[in-house]
Amino acid sequence: MLHVAIIGSGPAGYYTAEALQKQFGDEVRIDVIDRLPTPFGLIRAGVAPDHQSIKAVSRRYETTALTDNVRFIGNIDIGSSVTVAELLDLYHAVVVATGAPGDRKLGIPGEELPGVIGSATLVGWYNGHPAFAHLDPPLLTDSVAVIGAGNVALDVTRVLAKTRDEFEGSDIARHALAALSLSGVKHIHIVSRRGPHQIQMTPKELGELGELQRAVPHVRSEDLPPEEADAGLEPGVRKSVTHLRQFARTNGRDAEIDIRFDFYMRPVRIEGEGRVERLIVERTRLDENGNAVGTGEEIVIPCGMVVSCIGYRTHPIPGIPYDDRLGRFTNEEGRIAPGLYCVGWARRGPTGTIGTNRPDGFAIAELIAADAPSGTREGRPGLDRLIATRGLKVVTFQDWKKIDAAEIARARDGSPREKFTSIDEMLSAINP
């Protein structure tokens, strides 16, 4: 019998569990371990609350989680409650699937000022993640700068611009909905160091920005390349740029909130007396290789909040080699050390979509098979013994189903659930 521990219960974790089942059949036992009492990682806490169709992929993971040879063990922190070395002694293979839940730093002066918020933090706040539920973003400001040229920047912008009614059907956290309902934001700047042809925004998400009730996106026509240049773009990028061209044609429309795409602008510093008051950017141009280079011209964007959406980093775990430059675990195509592997964003960094993790998981399952782990390991009984000895309170998948049912039962009208935003609340829901 092969015993495998997977650290992290998000898409990468459950796709790997599914792949291991297909690879080894009934000859594998898999423990999926998470530091939170709730499974599904990015699906629960990272996907925008108004994108319920994307969150529905968790049903696939639930199918895997409910099989006899897969077990969910929540509320266990690997590194403090149980060490990686202990897992390696108990299991033939340990797979790290913790994703990249930390924010990448801007690396500019002033980013430590109050009012500068990383996207992982802000997204966690409006998604009800326990680590960020007490965030108090300065929403009474009239201007916000969102730095980034990807879908996360669009998600943040859309959430900041929506009316309360537009959140119907979403699972946005109650505290965030209340704060956003009182928001004073009137101007949102999406700051990108390169141009429209270099964005990583998908057509669907850009299209949503043009359908908001009280907000209108604006693009400066002079920032758009000649229309004939679009012919050489990938089809998805070309569709996205078509949306930007449409936004440029509606620049004259007035709205309660204006969303401005500030292309060819590189953040250089953030200024303010004790809090964010302005973002200083340098106008850029593209060199022959498509890289943004500064022109020396600086522009001031007045704002009371800066949201950085420039990428994520994996959190280090004691006992696992870490590449601080790349913000992920040190590995060779998923191998970290004998018996120790990583998958998903923890392996390759924050690239690709949720579905990208599926082939990644199957690749790791094939690596484990190729490495042909041998010998006897205790697996589950050994971990259960450690848990009992240390008096740890674990959450099973059936426990999670009780939390799930309680969240659904307490949902406000028009919402699929009202999430618990503290671990104590979650644990109390198991045994009310």
XYZ file of C-alpha atoms in Angstrom, residues 241-430:
190
model
C -8.195 44.588 -27.045
C -11.525 44.869 -28.894
C -13.155 45.563 -25.519
C -10.543 48.240 -24.816
C -11.277 49.876 -28.166
C -14.975 49.908 -27.281
C -14.174 51.529 -23.935
C -12.230 54.225 -25.798
C -15.325 54.960 -27.885
C -17.422 55.555 -24.726
C -14.988 57.966 -23.091
C -17.561 60.751 -23.161
C -20.071 58.926 -20.974
C -20.534 60.205 -17.447
C -20.995 57.808 -14.544
C -20.955 57.765 -10.765
C -17.628 55.918 -10.875
C -15.042 56.255 -13.618
C -12.529 53.507 -14.261
C -9.443 54.674 -16.123
C -6.892 52.420 -17.762
C -3.535 54.133 -17.259
C -1.318 52.313 -19.753
C 2.406 52.929 -20.140
C 2.828 53.999 -16.520
C 5.269 52.439 -14.059
C 4.828 52.977 -10.308
C 7.969 54.542 -8.820
C 6.895 55.578 -5.313
C 3.935 56.087 -2.995
C 3.715 59.264 -0.945
C 1.645 60.618 1.924
C 1.752 61.898 5.491
C 1.110 58.806 7.596
C -1.111 57.251 4.915
C -1.393 56.922 1.147
C -2.171 60.217 -0.571
C -0.724 59.766 -4.053
C 0.967 57.320 -6.375
C 3.841 58.636 -8.469
C 4.240 56.901 -11.817
C 6.735 57.277 -14.629
C 5.518 57.259 -18.201
C 7.030 54.386 -20.150
C 7.515 53.257 -23.722
C 8.179 49.829 -25.179
C 11.659 48.991 -26.446
C 12.348 46.701 -29.401
C 11.913 43.640 -27.158
C 8.543 44.772 -25.825
C 9.917 45.746 -22.413
C 8.701 48.864 -20.613
C 11.434 51.476 -20.213
C 11.093 54.767 -18.392
C 10.933 58.080 -20.208
C 11.749 60.223 -17.179
C 8.341 61.914 -17.171
C 6.600 61.559 -13.804
C 2.847 61.826 -13.242
C 0.941 62.132 -9.963
C -2.160 60.007 -9.377
C -3.978 61.288 -6.244
C -5.398 58.329 -4.309
C -6.151 57.182 -0.791
C -5.648 53.463 -1.446
C -3.263 51.468 -3.623
C -4.044 47.830 -4.399
C -1.114 45.851 -5.761
C -2.129 43.065 -8.174
C 1.289 42.148 -9.526
C 1.547 38.495 -8.492
C 1.805 36.105 -5.579
C 4.366 34.177 -3.568
C 4.287 30.803 -1.857
C 4.714 30.938 1.911
C 7.858 29.124 3.129
C 7.398 25.994 5.261
C 10.112 24.943 7.730
C 12.020 21.964 6.386
C 11.404 22.670 2.675
C 14.032 24.414 0.500
C 12.683 27.750 -0.710
C 13.641 29.978 -3.643
C 13.194 33.489 -2.251
C 13.836 35.129 -5.630
C 11.079 33.195 -7.397
C 8.774 33.010 -4.380
C 8.236 29.235 -4.578
C 9.795 25.990 -3.388
C 13.100 24.944 -4.883
C 12.415 21.997 -7.160
C 13.346 20.178 -10.349
C 10.123 19.637 -12.328
C 8.290 18.949 -9.077
C 10.941 16.993 -7.183
C 12.241 18.751 -4.077
C 14.032 15.898 -2.300
C 13.623 12.118 -2.032
C 9.961 11.504 -1.233
C 9.144 15.236 -1.272
C 7.374 16.901 -4.213
C 5.516 20.114 -5.026
C 2.710 20.851 -7.447
C 0.743 23.797 -8.857
C 1.756 27.314 -7.923
C 4.007 25.981 -5.161
C 6.019 24.319 -7.944
C 5.910 26.728 -10.881
C 4.810 30.056 -9.406
C 1.439 31.805 -9.929
C 0.850 31.082 -13.600
C -1.979 29.505 -15.530
C -5.620 28.969 -14.675
C -7.322 26.684 -12.158
C -7.501 23.984 -14.835
C -3.736 24.180 -15.420
C -3.301 22.396 -12.108
C -4.923 19.213 -13.417
C -2.129 18.156 -15.832
C 0.344 19.350 -13.209
C -1.178 16.924 -10.688
C -1.030 14.039 -13.152
C 2.629 14.833 -13.873
C 3.458 14.589 -10.173
C 1.581 11.284 -9.873
C 3.711 9.948 -12.727
C 6.867 11.182 -10.984
C 5.917 9.339 -7.823
C 5.254 6.177 -9.825
C 8.614 6.548 -11.613
C 10.410 6.973 -8.297
C 8.814 3.670 -7.170
C 8.685 4.290 -3.403
C 9.351 1.084 -1.465
C 9.353 -0.100 2.121
C 6.670 0.059 4.765
C 5.177 3.302 6.064
C 2.553 3.836 8.748
C 0.646 6.495 6.866
C -2.707 7.395 8.425
C -2.383 5.446 11.677
C 0.940 7.140 12.380
C -0.452 10.618 11.718
C -3.508 9.862 13.855
C -1.192 8.866 16.690
C 0.685 12.172 16.455
C -2.592 14.087 16.376
C -3.899 12.274 19.463
C -0.635 12.666 21.383
C -0.586 16.411 20.744
C -4.277 16.960 21.409
C -4.879 18.547 18.019
C -8.442 19.315 16.972
C -8.804 18.075 13.414
C -11.637 18.656 10.960
C -12.772 15.811 8.703
C -14.590 16.208 5.403
C -17.839 15.241 7.130
C -17.123 17.991 9.672
C -16.654 20.391 6.768
C -20.058 19.358 5.415
C -21.559 20.533 8.712
C -19.777 23.895 8.360
C -20.978 24.063 4.763
C -24.593 23.374 5.761
C -24.446 25.982 8.523
C -23.081 28.630 6.135
C -25.826 27.887 3.624
C -28.474 28.056 6.360
C -27.314 31.513 7.509
C -27.141 33.012 3.997
C -28.770 36.373 3.424
C -31.459 36.604 0.737
C -30.017 36.139 -2.742
C -26.712 34.656 -1.561
C -25.619 30.999 -1.691
C -23.990 31.166 1.740
C -22.711 33.421 4.509
C -19.196 32.306 5.347
C -17.855 32.004 8.836
C -14.892 34.344 9.076
C -13.153 32.903 12.128
C -11.830 29.430 12.851
C -13.624 29.381 16.220
C -16.953 29.987 14.449
C -16.205 27.153 12.039
C -15.330 24.725 14.829
C -18.444 25.728 16.776
C -20.584 24.914 13.731
C -19.364 21.313 13.826
